[in-house]
């Protein structure tokens, strides 16, 4: 199969064809997801909670993400893989070079970093050094101690405008994909329309270009799943059909519905 590229994702945005993505942490699930039609996977630092059992993503290391990226890459050759840069691995642009290199060598096509316009230099410098960057705005779990919990972001007009400005500044700096987490649907629409690059939502309504779910949420494994999550396995009874249903419902705009979104 032809490898998926950022140009393919841009084309999907242009054609207004919504796409489904998911987190993956190992070769077996990655292969299963790819066989059902998932072409983009995130080796998320959510693995700190889903795989390692911590109560936040903060303990995750570059070595952890590298190990899981290598495992996922072993299972899928054509899929586009985004590897999360963990907490404090990109505190300075210089630090981000070495850590991004580890993840790209493990098989990632792109790295993801959480935060606003303070990251513009890092985005620019990584891109110049051949590392494509995915941004992450809204609820940024690595900042849970600053945010005071896992809360919906961008609810006031000031914070919504700040998020929109951050997104535009990061795109100008070279960001090529954006994950928008836990923001009102209307703000996600504004950001998606303002940017040329594809925007992938999670808890951000159904007006973004793509969706992402943590695989444990999509398969009903998470004990107390967030409001925006949907257990597709409950509806289908087997994992392959659950993933196909997820893809169908994202592509048709059925998921996320209003019950999975924030006003
Ligand atoms: O780590 C992760 O799985 C993520 C998703 C929630 C987008 O960043």
PDB file of C-alpha atoms and ligand atoms in Angstrom:
ATOM      1  CA  UNK A   1       0.000   0.000   0.000  1.00  0.00           C
ATOM      2  CA  UNK A   2       1.141   3.543  -0.785  1.00  0.00           C
ATOM      3  CA  UNK A   3       2.366   5.367   2.350  1.00  0.00           C
ATOM      4  CA  UNK A   4      -0.006   8.070   3.631  1.00  0.00           C
ATOM      5  CA  UNK A   5       1.452  11.585   3.628  1.00  0.00           C
ATOM      6  CA  UNK A   6       0.558  15.029   4.910  1.00  0.00           C
ATOM      7  CA  UNK A   7      -0.354  15.963   1.321  1.00  0.00           C
ATOM      8  CA  UNK A   8      -3.037  13.216   1.412  1.00  0.00           C
ATOM      9  CA  UNK A   9      -4.481  14.699   4.615  1.00  0.00           C
ATOM     10  CA  UNK A  10      -4.485  18.215   3.140  1.00  0.00           C
ATOM     11  CA  UNK A  11      -6.321  16.862   0.108  1.00  0.00           C
ATOM     12  CA  UNK A  12      -8.969  15.307   2.381  1.00  0.00           C
ATOM     13  CA  UNK A  13      -9.480  18.712   4.009  1.00  0.00           C
ATOM     14  CA  UNK A  14      -9.773  20.361   0.607  1.00  0.00           C
ATOM     15  CA  UNK A  15     -12.381  17.799  -0.459  1.00  0.00           C
ATOM     16  CA  UNK A  16     -14.188  18.167   2.895  1.00  0.00           C
ATOM     17  CA  UNK A  17     -13.771  14.427   3.450  1.00  0.00           C
ATOM     18  CA  UNK A  18     -13.641  13.798   7.196  1.00  0.00           C
ATOM     19  CA  UNK A  19     -11.152  11.207   8.435  1.00  0.00           C
ATOM     20  CA  UNK A  20     -10.839   9.043  11.558  1.00  0.00           C
ATOM     21  CA  UNK A  21      -7.613   8.538  13.478  1.00  0.00           C
ATOM     22  CA  UNK A  22      -6.898   6.655  16.706  1.00  0.00           C
ATOM     23  CA  UNK A  23      -4.154   6.108  19.249  1.00  0.00           C
ATOM     24  CA  UNK A  24      -2.125   2.912  18.926  1.00  0.00           C
ATOM     25  CA  UNK A  25       0.579   1.557  21.171  1.00  0.00           C
ATOM     26  CA  UNK A  26       1.474  -1.873  19.779  1.00  0.00           C
ATOM     27  CA  UNK A  27       1.889  -3.798  16.535  1.00  0.00           C
ATOM     28  CA  UNK A  28      -1.193  -6.051  16.813  1.00  0.00           C
ATOM     29  CA  UNK A  29      -3.728  -3.276  17.335  1.00  0.00           C
ATOM     30  CA  UNK A  30      -1.995  -1.039  14.790  1.00  0.00           C
ATOM     31  CA  UNK A  31      -2.286  -3.778  12.188  1.00  0.00           C
ATOM     32  CA  UNK A  32      -5.938  -4.392  13.042  1.00  0.00           C
ATOM     33  CA  UNK A  33      -6.732  -0.651  12.859  1.00  0.00           C
ATOM     34  CA  UNK A  34      -4.965  -0.336   9.494  1.00  0.00           C
ATOM     35  CA  UNK A  35      -6.822  -3.357   8.105  1.00  0.00           C
ATOM     36  CA  UNK A  36     -10.134  -1.655   8.924  1.00  0.00           C
ATOM     37  CA  UNK A  37      -9.057   1.552   7.171  1.00  0.00           C
ATOM     38  CA  UNK A  38      -7.355   3.782   9.750  1.00  0.00           C
ATOM     39  CA  UNK A  39      -4.457   5.488   7.987  1.00  0.00           C
ATOM     40  CA  UNK A  40      -3.254   7.867  10.698  1.00  0.00           C
ATOM     41  CA  UNK A  41      -2.305   6.752  14.216  1.00  0.00           C
ATOM     42  CA  UNK A  42      -0.977   8.587  17.239  1.00  0.00           C
ATOM     43  CA  UNK A  43       1.454   7.028  19.652  1.00  0.00           C
ATOM     44  CA  UNK A  44       0.062   9.233  22.382  1.00  0.00           C
ATOM     45  CA  UNK A  45       1.534   9.906  25.789  1.00  0.00           C
ATOM     46  CA  UNK A  46      -1.939   8.822  26.938  1.00  0.00           C
ATOM     47  CA  UNK A  47      -0.106   5.484  27.156  1.00  0.00           C
ATOM     48  CA  UNK A  48       1.030   6.682  30.567  1.00  0.00           C
ATOM     49  CA  UNK A  49      -2.568   6.232  31.701  1.00  0.00           C
ATOM     50  CA  UNK A  50      -3.904   3.506  29.376  1.00  0.00           C
ATOM     51  CA  UNK A  51      -0.868   1.192  29.304  1.00  0.00           C
ATOM     52  CA  UNK A  52       1.249   2.140  32.309  1.00  0.00           C
ATOM     53  CA  UNK A  53      -1.590   2.885  34.753  1.00  0.00           C
ATOM     54  CA  UNK A  54      -0.477   6.329  35.961  1.00  0.00           C
ATOM     55  CA  UNK A  55      -3.049   9.022  36.714  1.00  0.00           C
ATOM     56  CA  UNK A  56      -1.517  11.530  34.270  1.00  0.00           C
ATOM     57  CA  UNK A  57       0.764  11.630  31.230  1.00  0.00           C
ATOM     58  CA  UNK A  58       3.618  13.305  33.123  1.00  0.00           C
ATOM     59  CA  UNK A  59       5.705  10.208  33.962  1.00  0.00           C
ATOM     60  CA  UNK A  60       6.001   9.188  30.283  1.00  0.00           C
ATOM     61  CA  UNK A  61       9.516   9.401  28.812  1.00  0.00           C
ATOM     62  CA  UNK A  62      10.967   9.722  25.313  1.00  0.00           C
ATOM     63  CA  UNK A  63      12.185   6.128  25.660  1.00  0.00           C
ATOM     64  CA  UNK A  64       8.607   4.973  26.361  1.00  0.00           C
ATOM     65  CA  UNK A  65       7.198   6.725  23.273  1.00  0.00           C
ATOM     66  CA  UNK A  66      10.126   5.487  21.194  1.00  0.00           C
ATOM     67  CA  UNK A  67       9.516   1.862  22.287  1.00  0.00           C
ATOM     68  CA  UNK A  68       5.804   2.037  21.418  1.00  0.00           C
ATOM     69  CA  UNK A  69       6.419   3.905  18.135  1.00  0.00           C
ATOM     70  CA  UNK A  70       8.795   1.156  17.075  1.00  0.00           C
ATOM     71  CA  UNK A  71       6.180  -1.463  18.006  1.00  0.00           C
ATOM     72  CA  UNK A  72       3.417   0.306  16.057  1.00  0.00           C
ATOM     73  CA  UNK A  73       5.691   0.804  13.043  1.00  0.00           C
ATOM     74  CA  UNK A  74       6.467  -2.908  13.059  1.00  0.00           C
ATOM     75  CA  UNK A  75       2.746  -3.595  12.653  1.00  0.00           C
ATOM     76  CA  UNK A  76       2.017  -1.037   9.917  1.00  0.00           C
ATOM     77  CA  UNK A  77       4.218   0.133   7.072  1.00  0.00           C
ATOM     78  CA  UNK A  78       1.946   2.534   5.161  1.00  0.00           C
ATOM     79  CA  UNK A  79       0.166   4.366   8.012  1.00  0.00           C
ATOM     80  CA  UNK A  80       1.123   7.934   8.934  1.00  0.00           C
ATOM     81  CA  UNK A  81       2.442   7.841  12.504  1.00  0.00           C
ATOM     82  CA  UNK A  82       2.444  10.794  14.877  1.00  0.00           C
ATOM     83  CA  UNK A  83       4.575  10.363  18.014  1.00  0.00           C
ATOM     84  CA  UNK A  84       3.908  12.450  21.107  1.00  0.00           C
ATOM     85  CA  UNK A  85       6.826  14.376  22.555  1.00  0.00           C
ATOM     86  CA  UNK A  86       6.366  13.750  26.290  1.00  0.00           C
ATOM     87  CA  UNK A  87       6.345  16.238  29.154  1.00  0.00           C
ATOM     88  CA  UNK A  88       9.534  18.369  29.339  1.00  0.00           C
ATOM     89  CA  UNK A  89      11.071  16.774  26.239  1.00  0.00           C
ATOM     90  CA  UNK A  90      10.674  20.005  24.207  1.00  0.00           C
ATOM     91  CA  UNK A  91      11.084  22.669  26.899  1.00  0.00           C
ATOM     92  CA  UNK A  92      13.699  24.352  24.669  1.00  0.00           C
ATOM     93  CA  UNK A  93      14.084  24.097  20.876  1.00  0.00           C
ATOM     94  CA  UNK A  94      17.551  22.543  21.302  1.00  0.00           C
ATOM     95  CA  UNK A  95      16.203  19.838  23.609  1.00  0.00           C
ATOM     96  CA  UNK A  96      13.433  19.083  21.124  1.00  0.00           C
ATOM     97  CA  UNK A  97      15.908  18.308  18.294  1.00  0.00           C
ATOM     98  CA  UNK A  98      17.532  15.333  20.030  1.00  0.00           C
ATOM     99  CA  UNK A  99      14.257  13.971  21.359  1.00  0.00           C
ATOM    100  CA  UNK A 100      12.403  14.359  18.051  1.00  0.00           C
ATOM    101  CA  UNK A 101      15.265  12.566  16.299  1.00  0.00           C
ATOM    102  CA  UNK A 102      14.827   9.559  18.615  1.00  0.00           C
ATOM    103  CA  UNK A 103      11.116   9.356  17.745  1.00  0.00           C
ATOM    104  CA  UNK A 104      11.610   9.832  14.001  1.00  0.00           C
ATOM    105  CA  UNK A 105      14.257   7.094  14.026  1.00  0.00           C
ATOM    106  CA  UNK A 106      11.768   4.811  15.806  1.00  0.00           C
ATOM    107  CA  UNK A 107       9.392   5.145  12.847  1.00  0.00           C
ATOM    108  CA  UNK A 108       7.347   8.320  13.386  1.00  0.00           C
ATOM    109  CA  UNK A 109       6.432  10.550  10.438  1.00  0.00           C
ATOM    110  CA  UNK A 110       5.716  13.551  12.667  1.00  0.00           C
ATOM    111  CA  UNK A 111       5.948  14.628  16.296  1.00  0.00           C
ATOM    112  CA  UNK A 112       3.229  16.278  18.379  1.00  0.00           C
ATOM    113  CA  UNK A 113       3.809  18.983  20.971  1.00  0.00           C
ATOM    114  CA  UNK A 114       1.340  20.639  23.345  1.00  0.00           C
ATOM    115  CA  UNK A 115       1.099  24.398  23.727  1.00  0.00           C
ATOM    116  CA  UNK A 116       0.506  27.825  22.213  1.00  0.00           C
ATOM    117  CA  UNK A 117       2.568  30.509  20.497  1.00  0.00           C
ATOM    118  CA  UNK A 118       5.550  30.074  22.865  1.00  0.00           C
ATOM    119  CA  UNK A 119       6.294  27.004  20.693  1.00  0.00           C
ATOM    120  CA  UNK A 120       6.610  28.930  17.401  1.00  0.00           C
ATOM    121  CA  UNK A 121      10.433  28.867  17.415  1.00  0.00           C
ATOM    122  CA  UNK A 122      10.447  25.142  18.190  1.00  0.00           C
ATOM    123  CA  UNK A 123       7.977  24.430  15.371  1.00  0.00           C
ATOM    124  CA  UNK A 124      10.013  26.491  12.913  1.00  0.00           C
ATOM    125  CA  UNK A 125      13.341  24.950  13.899  1.00  0.00           C
ATOM    126  CA  UNK A 126      12.068  21.356  13.916  1.00  0.00           C
ATOM    127  CA  UNK A 127      10.428  21.843  10.512  1.00  0.00           C
ATOM    128  CA  UNK A 128      13.643  23.331   9.090  1.00  0.00           C
ATOM    129  CA  UNK A 129      15.440  20.239  10.385  1.00  0.00           C
ATOM    130  CA  UNK A 130      13.062  17.873   8.540  1.00  0.00           C
ATOM    131  CA  UNK A 131      10.741  17.053  11.430  1.00  0.00           C
ATOM    132  CA  UNK A 132       7.063  17.821  10.674  1.00  0.00           C
ATOM    133  CA  UNK A 133       5.156  19.104  13.691  1.00  0.00           C
ATOM    134  CA  UNK A 134       1.584  18.530  14.864  1.00  0.00           C
ATOM    135  CA  UNK A 135       0.336  21.075  17.412  1.00  0.00           C
ATOM    136  CA  UNK A 136      -2.035  20.346  20.291  1.00  0.00           C
ATOM    137  CA  UNK A 137      -4.266  23.113  21.685  1.00  0.00           C
ATOM    138  CA  UNK A 138      -7.264  23.333  24.016  1.00  0.00           C
ATOM    139  CA  UNK A 139      -7.038  20.838  26.854  1.00  0.00           C
ATOM    140  CA  UNK A 140      -3.350  19.977  26.892  1.00  0.00           C
ATOM    141  CA  UNK A 141      -3.010  17.098  29.395  1.00  0.00           C
ATOM    142  CA  UNK A 142       0.694  17.737  30.117  1.00  0.00           C
ATOM    143  CA  UNK A 143      -0.421  21.076  31.646  1.00  0.00           C
ATOM    144  CA  UNK A 144      -2.992  19.484  33.948  1.00  0.00           C
ATOM    145  CA  UNK A 145      -1.335  21.021  37.018  1.00  0.00           C
ATOM    146  CA  UNK A 146      -1.452  24.499  35.510  1.00  0.00           C
ATOM    147  CA  UNK A 147      -4.995  24.108  34.169  1.00  0.00           C
ATOM    148  CA  UNK A 148      -6.231  22.740  37.516  1.00  0.00           C
ATOM    149  CA  UNK A 149      -7.776  19.586  36.045  1.00  0.00           C
ATOM    150  CA  UNK A 150      -9.013  18.066  32.808  1.00  0.00           C
ATOM    151  CA  UNK A 151     -11.457  20.842  31.875  1.00  0.00           C
ATOM    152  CA  UNK A 152     -13.042  22.174  28.696  1.00  0.00           C
ATOM    153  CA  UNK A 153     -10.964  25.096  27.346  1.00  0.00           C
ATOM    154  CA  UNK A 154     -11.830  28.201  25.295  1.00  0.00           C
ATOM    155  CA  UNK A 155     -15.226  28.848  26.850  1.00  0.00           C
ATOM    156  CA  UNK A 156     -14.765  32.619  27.307  1.00  0.00           C
ATOM    157  CA  UNK A 157     -14.404  34.876  24.257  1.00  0.00           C
ATOM    158  CA  UNK A 158     -10.919  35.970  25.442  1.00  0.00           C
ATOM    159  CA  UNK A 159      -9.605  32.435  25.813  1.00  0.00           C
ATOM    160  CA  UNK A 160     -11.232  31.400  22.521  1.00  0.00           C
ATOM    161  CA  UNK A 161      -9.561  34.312  20.715  1.00  0.00           C
ATOM    162  CA  UNK A 162      -6.206  33.466  22.345  1.00  0.00           C
ATOM    163  CA  UNK A 163      -6.497  29.852  21.173  1.00  0.00           C
ATOM    164  CA  UNK A 164      -7.389  30.975  17.635  1.00  0.00           C
ATOM    165  CA  UNK A 165      -4.408  33.382  17.598  1.00  0.00           C
ATOM    166  CA  UNK A 166      -2.100  30.603  18.846  1.00  0.00           C
ATOM    167  CA  UNK A 167      -3.320  28.264  16.096  1.00  0.00           C
ATOM    168  CA  UNK A 168      -2.709  30.872  13.394  1.00  0.00           C
ATOM    169  CA  UNK A 169       0.755  31.746  14.772  1.00  0.00           C
ATOM    170  CA  UNK A 170       1.763  28.075  14.935  1.00  0.00           C
ATOM    171  CA  UNK A 171       0.560  27.453  11.391  1.00  0.00           C
ATOM    172  CA  UNK A 172       2.631  30.432  10.231  1.00  0.00           C
ATOM    173  CA  UNK A 173       5.640  28.952  12.038  1.00  0.00           C
ATOM    174  CA  UNK A 174       5.265  25.707  10.077  1.00  0.00           C
ATOM    175  CA  UNK A 175       2.867  23.479  12.026  1.00  0.00           C
ATOM    176  CA  UNK A 176       1.320  21.011   9.569  1.00  0.00           C
ATOM    177  CA  UNK A 177      -1.448  19.377  11.597  1.00  0.00           C
ATOM    178  CA  UNK A 178      -3.347  20.393  14.730  1.00  0.00           C
ATOM    179  CA  UNK A 179      -5.088  18.390  17.454  1.00  0.00           C
ATOM    180  CA  UNK A 180      -7.788  20.361  19.227  1.00  0.00           C
ATOM    181  CA  UNK A 181      -8.934  18.814  22.505  1.00  0.00           C
ATOM    182  CA  UNK A 182     -12.013  19.595  24.596  1.00  0.00           C
ATOM    183  CA  UNK A 183     -13.193  22.909  23.218  1.00  0.00           C
ATOM    184  CA  UNK A 184     -16.687  24.097  22.269  1.00  0.00           C
ATOM    185  CA  UNK A 185     -17.836  23.037  18.789  1.00  0.00           C
ATOM    186  CA  UNK A 186     -18.146  26.662  17.622  1.00  0.00           C
ATOM    187  CA  UNK A 187     -14.524  27.451  18.525  1.00  0.00           C
ATOM    188  CA  UNK A 188     -13.357  24.276  16.766  1.00  0.00           C
ATOM    189  CA  UNK A 189     -15.284  25.406  13.678  1.00  0.00           C
ATOM    190  CA  UNK A 190     -13.581  28.843  13.758  1.00  0.00           C
ATOM    191  CA  UNK A 191     -10.121  27.295  14.075  1.00  0.00           C
ATOM    192  CA  UNK A 192     -10.775  24.674  11.379  1.00  0.00           C
ATOM    193  CA  UNK A 193     -11.981  27.330   8.940  1.00  0.00           C
ATOM    194  CA  UNK A 194      -9.138  29.735   9.750  1.00  0.00           C
ATOM    195  CA  UNK A 195      -6.367  27.184   9.102  1.00  0.00           C
ATOM    196  CA  UNK A 196      -5.250  25.659   5.826  1.00  0.00           C
ATOM    197  CA  UNK A 197      -3.792  22.632   7.586  1.00  0.00           C
ATOM    198  CA  UNK A 198      -6.053  19.768   8.741  1.00  0.00           C
ATOM    199  CA  UNK A 199      -7.492  20.029  12.259  1.00  0.00           C
ATOM    200  CA  UNK A 200      -8.196  16.830  14.205  1.00  0.00           C
ATOM    201  CA  UNK A 201     -10.672  17.089  17.061  1.00  0.00           C
ATOM    202  CA  UNK A 202     -11.197  15.158  20.272  1.00  0.00           C
ATOM    203  CA  UNK A 203     -14.083  16.483  22.331  1.00  0.00           C
ATOM    204  CA  UNK A 204     -14.257  19.365  19.850  1.00  0.00           C
ATOM    205  CA  UNK A 205     -17.491  18.598  17.999  1.00  0.00           C
ATOM    206  CA  UNK A 206     -18.020  17.273  14.479  1.00  0.00           C
ATOM    207  CA  UNK A 207     -16.930  20.289  12.433  1.00  0.00           C
ATOM    208  CA  UNK A 208     -13.184  19.582  12.442  1.00  0.00           C
ATOM    209  CA  UNK A 209     -11.475  17.898   9.484  1.00  0.00           C
ATOM    210  CA  UNK A 210     -10.721  14.697  11.372  1.00  0.00           C
ATOM    211  CA  UNK A 211     -11.311  13.005  14.721  1.00  0.00           C
ATOM    212  CA  UNK A 212      -9.078  11.142  17.105  1.00  0.00           C
ATOM    213  CA  UNK A 213      -9.994   8.851  19.990  1.00  0.00           C
ATOM    214  CA  UNK A 214      -7.886   7.082  22.553  1.00  0.00           C
ATOM    215  CA  UNK A 215      -8.311   3.418  21.557  1.00  0.00           C
ATOM    216  CA  UNK A 216      -9.268   2.407  25.094  1.00  0.00           C
ATOM    217  CA  UNK A 217     -12.152   4.928  25.009  1.00  0.00           C
ATOM    218  CA  UNK A 218     -13.383   3.717  21.598  1.00  0.00           C
ATOM    219  CA  UNK A 219     -13.377   0.109  22.794  1.00  0.00           C
ATOM    220  CA  UNK A 220     -15.022   0.693  26.172  1.00  0.00           C
ATOM    221  CA  UNK A 221     -11.920  -0.272  28.169  1.00  0.00           C
ATOM    222  CA  UNK A 222     -11.630   3.032  30.094  1.00  0.00           C
ATOM    223  CA  UNK A 223     -13.488   2.740  33.414  1.00  0.00           C
ATOM    224  CA  UNK A 224     -14.680   6.351  33.527  1.00  0.00           C
ATOM    225  CA  UNK A 225     -14.583   7.526  29.913  1.00  0.00           C
ATOM    226  CA  UNK A 226     -14.853  11.243  29.139  1.00  0.00           C
ATOM    227  CA  UNK A 227     -18.169  12.699  27.873  1.00  0.00           C
ATOM    228  CA  UNK A 228     -16.883  12.969  24.308  1.00  0.00           C
ATOM    229  CA  UNK A 229     -15.908   9.287  24.075  1.00  0.00           C
ATOM    230  CA  UNK A 230     -18.083   6.593  22.565  1.00  0.00           C
ATOM    231  CA  UNK A 231     -17.855   2.859  23.168  1.00  0.00           C
ATOM    232  CA  UNK A 232     -18.179   1.483  19.625  1.00  0.00           C
ATOM    233  CA  UNK A 233     -17.502  -2.068  20.800  1.00  0.00           C
ATOM    234  CA  UNK A 234     -20.717  -2.039  22.836  1.00  0.00           C
ATOM    235  CA  UNK A 235     -22.703  -1.515  19.631  1.00  0.00           C
ATOM    236  CA  UNK A 236     -20.936  -4.082  17.494  1.00  0.00           C
ATOM    237  CA  UNK A 237     -19.670  -6.825  19.807  1.00  0.00           C
ATOM    238  CA  UNK A 238     -16.359  -7.270  17.997  1.00  0.00           C
ATOM    239  CA  UNK A 239     -13.326  -5.054  17.652  1.00  0.00           C
ATOM    240  CA  UNK A 240     -13.035  -5.039  13.841  1.00  0.00           C
ATOM    241  CA  UNK A 241     -16.661  -3.956  13.371  1.00  0.00           C
ATOM    242  CA  UNK A 242     -16.280  -1.392  16.167  1.00  0.00           C
ATOM    243  CA  UNK A 243     -13.399   0.297  14.365  1.00  0.00           C
ATOM    244  CA  UNK A 244     -15.268   0.217  11.049  1.00  0.00           C
ATOM    245  CA  UNK A 245     -18.313   1.777  12.739  1.00  0.00           C
ATOM    246  CA  UNK A 246     -16.096   4.493  14.245  1.00  0.00           C
ATOM    247  CA  UNK A 247     -14.677   5.299  10.810  1.00  0.00           C
ATOM    248  CA  UNK A 248     -18.147   5.323   9.172  1.00  0.00           C
ATOM    249  CA  UNK A 249     -19.627   7.566  11.845  1.00  0.00           C
ATOM    250  CA  UNK A 250     -16.737  10.044  11.647  1.00  0.00           C
ATOM    251  CA  UNK A 251     -16.806  10.176   7.865  1.00  0.00           C
ATOM    252  CA  UNK A 252     -20.573  10.749   7.826  1.00  0.00           C
ATOM    253  CA  UNK A 253     -20.481  13.288  10.691  1.00  0.00           C
ATOM    254  CA  UNK A 254     -22.707  11.111  12.936  1.00  0.00           C
ATOM    255  CA  UNK A 255     -19.952  10.926  15.555  1.00  0.00           C
ATOM    256  CA  UNK A 256     -19.345  13.029  17.553  1.00  0.00           C
ATOM    257  CA  UNK A 257     -22.985  14.003  18.067  1.00  0.00           C
ATOM    258  CA  UNK A 258     -24.172  16.803  20.361  1.00  0.00           C
ATOM    259  CA  UNK A 259     -24.148  14.448  23.351  1.00  0.00           C
ATOM    260  CA  UNK A 260     -20.363  13.995  22.778  1.00  0.00           C
ATOM    261  CA  UNK A 261     -19.660  17.721  22.282  1.00  0.00           C
ATOM    262  CA  UNK A 262     -19.387  20.929  24.292  1.00  0.00           C
ATOM    263  CA  UNK A 263     -21.337  24.130  23.706  1.00  0.00           C
TER     264      UNK A 263
HETATM  265  O1  LIG B   1      -1.882  11.287  24.127  1.00  0.00           O
HETATM  266  C1  LIG B   1      -2.899  11.197  23.451  1.00  0.00           C
HETATM  267  O2  LIG B   1      -3.483  10.127  23.275  1.00  0.00           O
HETATM  268  C2  LIG B   1      -3.406  12.410  22.853  1.00  0.00           C
HETATM  269  C3  LIG B   1      -4.807  12.370  22.328  1.00  0.00           C
HETATM  270  C4  LIG B   1      -5.750  12.563  23.451  1.00  0.00           C
HETATM  271  C5  LIG B   1      -5.038  13.370  21.258  1.00  0.00           C
HETATM  272  O3  LIG B   1      -2.752  13.406  22.827  1.00  0.00           O
END
